[in-house]
């Protein structure tokens, strides 16, 4: 059974930094695209950043230049380095992993940015 476990969320002041990590376990198959999504109260879940098995990255316009996604395939982890955080970045952040066309989700980690 595939499990994704996120860590690294918390409370930070505007302008600060946080690093989210996600560890995947339980898969017999290689992980294709990994990514981070977020959902703010009253809003739909939205893409933050993705990274393919080949290392190609994609970012939401709202985080370009501030967030950096990376992965370590030896450890089955994906990280999100978040810089220059803004109050509008406040949300629950979810890790996602695509394995054989199926998407798995983590339980989410809260990120709160105070003004």
Short mmCIF file of N, CA, C and O in Angstrom, two decimals:
data_model
loop_
_atom_site.label_atom_id
_atom_site.label_comp_id
_atom_site.label_asym_id
_atom_site.label_seq_id
_atom_site.Cartn_x
_atom_site.Cartn_y
_atom_site.Cartn_z
N UNK A 1 0.85 -1.19 0.00
CA UNK A 1 0.00 0.00 0.00
C UNK A 1 0.89 1.25 0.00
O UNK A 1 1.75 1.40 0.85
N UNK A 2 0.64 2.13 -0.96
CA UNK A 2 1.45 3.34 -1.07
C UNK A 2 1.03 4.34 -0.01
O UNK A 2 -0.15 4.59 0.20
N UNK A 3 2.02 4.90 0.65
CA UNK A 3 1.77 5.95 1.64
C UNK A 3 2.67 7.13 1.36
O UNK A 3 3.84 6.97 1.01
N UNK A 4 2.11 8.32 1.51
CA UNK A 4 2.87 9.57 1.40
C UNK A 4 2.75 10.30 2.73
O UNK A 4 1.64 10.52 3.21
N UNK A 5 3.89 10.66 3.29
CA UNK A 5 3.90 11.33 4.58
C UNK A 5 4.63 12.66 4.44
O UNK A 5 5.81 12.69 4.11
N UNK A 6 3.88 13.74 4.70
CA UNK A 6 4.45 15.08 4.60
C UNK A 6 4.98 15.54 5.96
O UNK A 6 4.48 15.11 7.00
N UNK A 7 5.93 16.45 5.91
CA UNK A 7 6.43 17.09 7.13
C UNK A 7 6.96 18.47 6.77
O UNK A 7 7.19 18.77 5.59
N UNK A 8 7.11 19.31 7.79
CA UNK A 8 7.75 20.60 7.59
C UNK A 8 6.84 21.80 7.60
O UNK A 8 7.32 22.93 7.50
N UNK A 9 5.54 21.60 7.72
CA UNK A 9 4.66 22.75 7.78
C UNK A 9 4.79 23.49 9.10
O UNK A 9 5.52 23.07 10.00
N UNK A 10 4.11 24.62 9.20
CA UNK A 10 4.15 25.38 10.44
C UNK A 10 3.72 26.81 10.24
O UNK A 10 3.14 27.16 9.22
N UNK A 11 4.03 27.61 11.24
CA UNK A 11 3.68 29.04 11.24
C UNK A 11 4.94 29.85 10.99
O UNK A 11 5.97 29.62 11.64
N UNK A 12 4.85 30.79 10.07
CA UNK A 12 6.00 31.62 9.74
C UNK A 12 5.50 33.02 9.41
O UNK A 12 4.36 33.20 8.97
N UNK A 13 6.34 34.01 9.66
CA UNK A 13 5.98 35.39 9.33
C UNK A 13 6.17 35.64 7.84
O UNK A 13 6.99 34.97 7.17
N UNK A 14 5.44 36.59 7.33
CA UNK A 14 5.59 36.98 5.93
C UNK A 14 7.05 37.32 5.64
O UNK A 14 7.72 37.97 6.45
N UNK A 15 7.52 36.83 4.49
CA UNK A 15 8.92 37.03 4.13
C UNK A 15 9.82 35.89 4.55
O UNK A 15 10.98 35.82 4.13
N UNK A 16 9.28 35.01 5.38
CA UNK A 16 10.07 33.90 5.89
C UNK A 16 10.12 32.72 4.94
O UNK A 16 9.60 32.78 3.82
N UNK A 17 10.74 31.64 5.41
CA UNK A 17 10.93 30.44 4.59
C UNK A 17 10.48 29.19 5.34
O UNK A 17 10.50 29.15 6.57
N UNK A 18 10.08 28.21 4.56
CA UNK A 18 9.76 26.88 5.09
C UNK A 18 10.17 25.85 4.05
O UNK A 18 10.17 26.14 2.84
N UNK A 19 10.46 24.66 4.52
CA UNK A 19 10.79 23.55 3.62
C UNK A 19 9.86 22.39 3.94
O UNK A 19 9.83 21.90 5.08
N UNK A 20 9.11 21.97 2.94
CA UNK A 20 8.23 20.81 3.09
C UNK A 20 8.92 19.59 2.50
O UNK A 20 9.60 19.68 1.48
N UNK A 21 8.70 18.46 3.14
CA UNK A 21 9.23 17.19 2.64
C UNK A 21 8.12 16.16 2.59
O UNK A 21 7.17 16.21 3.39
N UNK A 22 8.23 15.23 1.66
CA UNK A 22 7.26 14.16 1.52
C UNK A 22 8.00 12.88 1.21
O UNK A 22 8.80 12.84 0.26
N UNK A 23 7.72 11.85 1.98
CA UNK A 23 8.36 10.56 1.77
C UNK A 23 7.32 9.55 1.32
O UNK A 23 6.28 9.40 1.97
N UNK A 24 7.61 8.88 0.22
CA UNK A 24 6.71 7.85 -0.32
C UNK A 24 7.24 6.47 0.04
O UNK A 24 8.45 6.24 -0.01
N UNK A 25 6.32 5.58 0.36
CA UNK A 25 6.72 4.21 0.67
C UNK A 25 5.65 3.24 0.22
O UNK A 25 4.50 3.63 -0.02
N UNK A 26 6.04 1.98 0.08
CA UNK A 26 5.08 0.94 -0.20
C UNK A 26 4.83 0.62 -1.66
O UNK A 26 4.00 -0.24 -1.96
N UNK A 27 5.53 1.29 -2.59
CA UNK A 27 5.28 1.03 -4.01
C UNK A 27 6.31 0.08 -4.57
O UNK A 27 7.51 0.24 -4.33
N UNK A 28 5.85 -0.87 -5.38
CA UNK A 28 6.76 -1.77 -6.08
C UNK A 28 7.21 -1.15 -7.39
O UNK A 28 8.12 -1.67 -8.04
N UNK A 29 6.55 -0.07 -7.81
CA UNK A 29 6.81 0.53 -9.10
C UNK A 29 7.45 1.91 -8.94
O UNK A 29 7.36 2.53 -7.88
N UNK A 30 8.08 2.36 -10.00
CA UNK A 30 8.71 3.67 -9.99
C UNK A 30 7.66 4.76 -9.92
O UNK A 30 6.55 4.62 -10.44
N UNK A 31 8.02 5.85 -9.28
CA UNK A 31 7.13 7.00 -9.19
C UNK A 31 7.39 7.90 -10.38
O UNK A 31 8.53 8.25 -10.65
N UNK A 32 6.34 8.26 -11.09
CA UNK A 32 6.49 9.17 -12.22
C UNK A 32 6.53 10.60 -11.69
O UNK A 32 7.47 10.99 -11.03
N UNK A 33 5.50 11.37 -11.96
CA UNK A 33 5.49 12.76 -11.51
C UNK A 33 5.17 12.85 -10.03
O UNK A 33 4.30 12.13 -9.53
N UNK A 34 5.89 13.70 -9.33
CA UNK A 34 5.58 14.03 -7.93
C UNK A 34 5.28 15.52 -7.86
O UNK A 34 5.76 16.30 -8.70
N UNK A 35 4.49 15.90 -6.88
CA UNK A 35 4.15 17.31 -6.83
C UNK A 35 3.56 17.73 -5.50
O UNK A 35 3.36 16.92 -4.59
N UNK A 36 3.33 19.03 -5.44
CA UNK A 36 2.69 19.64 -4.28
C UNK A 36 1.48 20.44 -4.74
O UNK A 36 1.54 21.15 -5.75
N UNK A 37 0.41 20.29 -4.01
CA UNK A 37 -0.82 21.04 -4.21
C UNK A 37 -1.19 21.69 -2.90
O UNK A 37 -0.69 21.31 -1.84
N UNK A 38 -2.07 22.68 -2.96
CA UNK A 38 -2.51 23.32 -1.72
C UNK A 38 -3.97 23.68 -1.80
O UNK A 38 -4.54 23.87 -2.88
N UNK A 39 -4.57 23.77 -0.63
CA UNK A 39 -5.97 24.14 -0.54
C UNK A 39 -6.16 25.10 0.62
O UNK A 39 -5.91 24.75 1.78
N UNK A 40 -6.59 26.29 0.28
CA UNK A 40 -6.89 27.31 1.28
C UNK A 40 -8.36 27.20 1.69
O UNK A 40 -9.17 26.67 0.91
N UNK A 41 -8.72 27.69 2.86
CA UNK A 41 -10.12 27.60 3.30
C UNK A 41 -11.06 28.23 2.28
O UNK A 41 -10.84 29.35 1.81
N UNK A 42 -12.10 27.48 1.92
CA UNK A 42 -13.10 28.00 1.00
C UNK A 42 -12.69 28.00 -0.45
O UNK A 42 -13.44 28.50 -1.30
N UNK A 43 -11.52 27.45 -0.75
CA UNK A 43 -11.04 27.43 -2.14
C UNK A 43 -10.79 26.00 -2.60
O UNK A 43 -10.66 25.08 -1.79
N UNK A 44 -10.69 25.84 -3.90
CA UNK A 44 -10.39 24.53 -4.46
C UNK A 44 -8.91 24.23 -4.33
O UNK A 44 -8.07 25.14 -4.25
N UNK A 45 -8.59 22.95 -4.32
CA UNK A 45 -7.19 22.53 -4.31
C UNK A 45 -6.55 22.96 -5.62
O UNK A 45 -7.12 22.82 -6.70
N UNK A 46 -5.31 23.50 -5.51
CA UNK A 46 -4.63 23.99 -6.70
C UNK A 46 -3.21 23.47 -6.75
O UNK A 46 -2.59 23.18 -5.73
N UNK A 47 -2.70 23.38 -7.98
CA UNK A 47 -1.33 22.94 -8.18
C UNK A 47 -0.36 24.01 -7.69
O UNK A 47 -0.57 25.20 -7.94
N UNK A 48 0.68 23.57 -7.00
CA UNK A 48 1.76 24.48 -6.60
C UNK A 48 2.97 24.22 -7.50
O UNK A 48 3.49 25.14 -8.13
N UNK A 49 3.43 22.97 -7.54
CA UNK A 49 4.60 22.63 -8.34
C UNK A 49 4.63 21.13 -8.57
O UNK A 49 4.17 20.36 -7.73
N UNK A 50 5.16 20.72 -9.72
CA UNK A 50 5.37 19.31 -10.01
C UNK A 50 6.76 19.09 -10.57
O UNK A 50 7.39 20.02 -11.10
N UNK A 51 7.21 17.85 -10.46
CA UNK A 51 8.51 17.48 -11.01
C UNK A 51 8.40 16.07 -11.56
O UNK A 51 7.91 15.17 -10.88
N UNK A 52 8.83 15.89 -12.80
CA UNK A 52 8.74 14.58 -13.43
C UNK A 52 9.92 13.70 -13.03
O UNK A 52 10.89 14.16 -12.41
N UNK A 53 9.84 12.44 -13.42
CA UNK A 53 10.94 11.53 -13.13
C UNK A 53 12.21 11.96 -13.86
O UNK A 53 13.32 11.61 -13.43
N UNK A 54 12.05 12.73 -14.93
CA UNK A 54 13.21 13.23 -15.65
C UNK A 54 13.73 14.55 -15.13
O UNK A 54 14.73 15.07 -15.63
N UNK A 55 13.05 15.10 -14.12
CA UNK A 55 13.52 16.34 -13.51
C UNK A 55 12.89 17.62 -14.04
O UNK A 55 13.23 18.71 -13.60
N UNK A 56 11.95 17.49 -14.99
CA UNK A 56 11.29 18.69 -15.51
C UNK A 56 10.32 19.22 -14.46
O UNK A 56 9.58 18.46 -13.84
N UNK A 57 10.34 20.52 -14.26
CA UNK A 57 9.51 21.15 -13.23
C UNK A 57 8.46 22.05 -13.84
O UNK A 57 8.61 22.57 -14.95
N UNK A 58 7.40 22.24 -13.07
CA UNK A 58 6.31 23.12 -13.46
C UNK A 58 5.82 23.81 -12.20
O UNK A 58 5.66 23.17 -11.16
N UNK A 59 5.61 25.12 -12.28
CA UNK A 59 5.19 25.90 -11.12
C UNK A 59 3.95 26.72 -11.44
O UNK A 59 3.77 27.20 -12.56
N UNK A 60 3.13 26.91 -10.43
CA UNK A 60 2.05 27.88 -10.55
C UNK A 60 2.67 29.26 -10.67
O UNK A 60 3.72 29.55 -10.07
N UNK A 61 2.02 30.13 -11.43
CA UNK A 61 2.55 31.47 -11.62
C UNK A 61 2.74 32.20 -10.29
O UNK A 61 3.68 32.98 -10.13
N UNK A 62 1.86 31.92 -9.35
CA UNK A 62 1.89 32.64 -8.07
C UNK A 62 3.11 32.31 -7.22
O UNK A 62 3.42 33.04 -6.28
N UNK A 63 3.80 31.21 -7.53
CA UNK A 63 4.95 30.81 -6.71
C UNK A 63 6.26 30.83 -7.47
O UNK A 63 7.33 30.60 -6.88
N UNK A 64 6.21 31.09 -8.76
CA UNK A 64 7.44 31.11 -9.56
C UNK A 64 8.44 32.11 -9.00
O UNK A 64 8.09 33.23 -8.66
N UNK A 65 9.68 31.66 -8.89
CA UNK A 65 10.74 32.51 -8.38
C UNK A 65 10.84 32.51 -6.87
O UNK A 65 11.80 33.06 -6.31
N UNK A 66 9.86 31.93 -6.19
CA UNK A 66 9.89 31.88 -4.71
C UNK A 66 9.99 30.45 -4.19
O UNK A 66 10.59 30.21 -3.14
N UNK A 67 9.37 29.51 -4.89
CA UNK A 67 9.36 28.10 -4.46
C UNK A 67 10.24 27.28 -5.40
O UNK A 67 10.31 27.53 -6.60
N UNK A 68 10.86 26.24 -4.82
CA UNK A 68 11.68 25.32 -5.61
C UNK A 68 11.33 23.89 -5.22
O UNK A 68 11.39 23.53 -4.04
N UNK A 69 10.98 23.09 -6.22
CA UNK A 69 10.66 21.69 -5.98
C UNK A 69 11.86 20.84 -6.37
O UNK A 69 12.56 21.14 -7.34
N UNK A 70 12.09 19.78 -5.61
CA UNK A 70 13.18 18.86 -5.91
C UNK A 70 12.78 17.46 -5.47
O UNK A 70 11.85 17.30 -4.67
N UNK A 71 13.47 16.46 -5.97
CA UNK A 71 13.16 15.08 -5.59
C UNK A 71 14.44 14.28 -5.46
O UNK A 71 15.46 14.58 -6.08
N UNK A 72 14.36 13.25 -4.64
CA UNK A 72 15.46 12.31 -4.47
C UNK A 72 14.89 10.92 -4.71
O UNK A 72 14.20 10.37 -3.84
N UNK A 73 15.14 10.38 -5.88
CA UNK A 73 14.53 9.10 -6.24
C UNK A 73 15.10 7.94 -5.43
O UNK A 73 14.43 6.93 -5.25
N UNK A 74 16.32 8.08 -4.96
CA UNK A 74 16.90 7.02 -4.13
C UNK A 74 16.15 6.89 -2.81
O UNK A 74 16.06 5.78 -2.25
N UNK A 75 15.60 8.00 -2.34
CA UNK A 75 14.87 8.00 -1.08
C UNK A 75 13.36 8.11 -1.27
O UNK A 75 12.61 8.10 -0.29
N UNK A 76 12.92 8.22 -2.53
CA UNK A 76 11.49 8.41 -2.82
C UNK A 76 10.92 9.61 -2.07
O UNK A 76 9.86 9.52 -1.43
N UNK A 77 11.63 10.70 -2.13
CA UNK A 77 11.17 11.92 -1.46
C UNK A 77 11.03 13.06 -2.45
O UNK A 77 11.71 13.10 -3.48
N UNK A 78 10.15 13.98 -2.12
CA UNK A 78 10.00 15.21 -2.87
C UNK A 78 9.95 16.35 -1.86
O UNK A 78 9.34 16.22 -0.80
N UNK A 79 10.64 17.43 -2.17
CA UNK A 79 10.73 18.57 -1.27
C UNK A 79 10.22 19.84 -1.94
O UNK A 79 10.25 19.96 -3.17
N UNK A 80 9.79 20.77 -1.11
CA UNK A 80 9.36 22.07 -1.61
C UNK A 80 9.99 23.13 -0.72
O UNK A 80 9.62 23.27 0.45
N UNK A 81 10.95 23.84 -1.27
CA UNK A 81 11.58 24.95 -0.56
C UNK A 81 10.80 26.21 -0.86
O UNK A 81 10.67 26.59 -2.03
N UNK A 82 10.27 26.83 0.17
CA UNK A 82 9.42 28.01 -0.01
C UNK A 82 10.10 29.22 0.60
O UNK A 82 10.42 29.22 1.79
N UNK A 83 10.33 30.23 -0.22
CA UNK A 83 10.98 31.46 0.21
C UNK A 83 10.02 32.63 0.03
O UNK A 83 9.04 32.55 -0.72
N UNK A 84 10.33 33.72 0.70
CA UNK A 84 9.54 34.96 0.56
C UNK A 84 8.04 34.67 0.69
O UNK A 84 7.24 35.10 -0.13
N UNK A 85 7.70 33.96 1.72
CA UNK A 85 6.30 33.54 1.91
C UNK A 85 5.39 34.73 2.14
O UNK A 85 5.79 35.74 2.76
N UNK A 86 4.18 34.60 1.63
CA UNK A 86 3.16 35.65 1.72
C UNK A 86 1.95 35.08 2.47
O UNK A 86 1.71 33.87 2.45
N UNK A 87 1.16 35.95 3.07
CA UNK A 87 -0.05 35.47 3.75
C UNK A 87 -0.96 34.65 2.83
O UNK A 87 -1.61 33.69 3.28
N UNK A 88 -0.99 34.98 1.54
CA UNK A 88 -1.83 34.23 0.60
C UNK A 88 -1.29 32.84 0.30
O UNK A 88 -1.95 32.06 -0.39
N UNK A 89 -0.12 32.51 0.81
CA UNK A 89 0.40 31.13 0.70
C UNK A 89 -0.17 30.23 1.78
O UNK A 89 0.06 29.02 1.76
N UNK A 90 -0.91 30.80 2.71
CA UNK A 90 -1.50 30.02 3.79
C UNK A 90 -2.48 29.00 3.22
O UNK A 90 -3.39 29.34 2.47
N UNK A 91 -2.27 27.74 3.57
CA UNK A 91 -3.10 26.64 3.05
C UNK A 91 -2.62 25.33 3.65
O UNK A 91 -1.58 25.28 4.31
N UNK A 92 -3.41 24.30 3.40
CA UNK A 92 -2.93 22.94 3.66
C UNK A 92 -2.23 22.47 2.39
O UNK A 92 -2.81 22.54 1.30
N UNK A 93 -1.01 22.01 2.54
CA UNK A 93 -0.22 21.56 1.40
C UNK A 93 -0.22 20.04 1.34
O UNK A 93 0.05 19.37 2.35
N UNK A 94 -0.51 19.52 0.15
CA UNK A 94 -0.63 18.08 -0.06
C UNK A 94 0.44 17.60 -1.03
O UNK A 94 0.64 18.20 -2.09
N UNK A 95 1.06 16.50 -0.69
CA UNK A 95 2.00 15.83 -1.57
C UNK A 95 1.23 14.89 -2.49
O UNK A 95 0.23 14.29 -2.08
N UNK A 96 1.69 14.77 -3.72
CA UNK A 96 1.05 13.91 -4.70
C UNK A 96 2.11 13.10 -5.44
O UNK A 96 3.17 13.63 -5.77
N UNK A 97 1.79 11.83 -5.70
CA UNK A 97 2.70 10.99 -6.47
C UNK A 97 1.90 10.18 -7.48
O UNK A 97 0.88 9.57 -7.12
N UNK A 98 2.36 10.18 -8.71
CA UNK A 98 1.68 9.44 -9.77
C UNK A 98 2.46 8.16 -10.05
O UNK A 98 3.65 8.20 -10.40
N UNK A 99 1.78 7.04 -9.87
CA UNK A 99 2.39 5.72 -10.07
C UNK A 99 1.47 4.91 -10.96
O UNK A 99 0.32 4.66 -10.60
N UNK A 100 1.96 4.54 -12.12
CA UNK A 100 1.18 3.76 -13.09
C UNK A 100 -0.19 4.40 -13.31
O UNK A 100 -1.22 3.73 -13.28
N UNK A 101 -0.18 5.69 -13.54
CA UNK A 101 -1.36 6.49 -13.88
C UNK A 101 -2.33 6.70 -12.73
O UNK A 101 -3.41 7.26 -12.94
N UNK A 102 -1.98 6.26 -11.54
CA UNK A 102 -2.84 6.49 -10.38
C UNK A 102 -2.17 7.54 -9.49
O UNK A 102 -0.96 7.50 -9.28
N UNK A 103 -2.99 8.45 -8.96
CA UNK A 103 -2.47 9.52 -8.11
C UNK A 103 -2.72 9.21 -6.65
O UNK A 103 -3.86 8.97 -6.23
N UNK A 104 -1.66 9.26 -5.89
CA UNK A 104 -1.72 9.07 -4.44
C UNK A 104 -1.51 10.41 -3.75
O UNK A 104 -0.76 11.25 -4.23
N UNK A 105 -2.16 10.56 -2.59
CA UNK A 105 -2.10 11.82 -1.85
C UNK A 105 -1.65 11.59 -0.42
O UNK A 105 -1.97 10.57 0.20
N UNK A 106 -0.93 12.57 0.10
CA UNK A 106 -0.60 12.59 1.51
C UNK A 106 -1.75 13.17 2.31
O UNK A 106 -2.77 13.58 1.75
N UNK A 107 -1.57 13.21 3.61
CA UNK A 107 -2.65 13.68 4.49
C UNK A 107 -2.68 15.20 4.60
O UNK A 107 -3.66 15.76 5.10
N UNK A 108 -1.64 15.84 4.14
CA UNK A 108 -1.60 17.30 4.17
C UNK A 108 -0.84 17.85 5.36
O UNK A 108 -0.83 17.24 6.43
N UNK A 109 -0.23 19.00 5.16
CA UNK A 109 0.47 19.69 6.25
C UNK A 109 0.11 21.18 6.17
O UNK A 109 0.09 21.77 5.10
N UNK A 110 -0.19 21.76 7.31
CA UNK A 110 -0.65 23.14 7.36
C UNK A 110 0.53 24.11 7.27
O UNK A 110 1.51 23.97 8.00
N UNK A 111 0.39 25.08 6.41
CA UNK A 111 1.34 26.19 6.33
C UNK A 111 0.55 27.47 6.59
O UNK A 111 -0.43 27.75 5.90
N UNK A 112 0.97 28.22 7.59
CA UNK A 112 0.32 29.48 7.94
C UNK A 112 1.34 30.59 7.91
O UNK A 112 2.37 30.51 8.58
N UNK A 113 1.04 31.62 7.12
CA UNK A 113 1.94 32.77 6.99
C UNK A 113 1.25 33.98 7.59
O UNK A 113 0.19 34.39 7.11
N UNK A 114 1.83 34.53 8.63
CA UNK A 114 1.23 35.68 9.30
C UNK A 114 1.77 36.97 8.70
O UNK A 114 2.92 37.05 8.29
N UNK A 115 0.92 37.99 8.70
CA UNK A 115 1.33 39.28 8.12
C UNK A 115 1.95 40.18 9.16
O UNK A 115 1.95 39.90 10.34
#
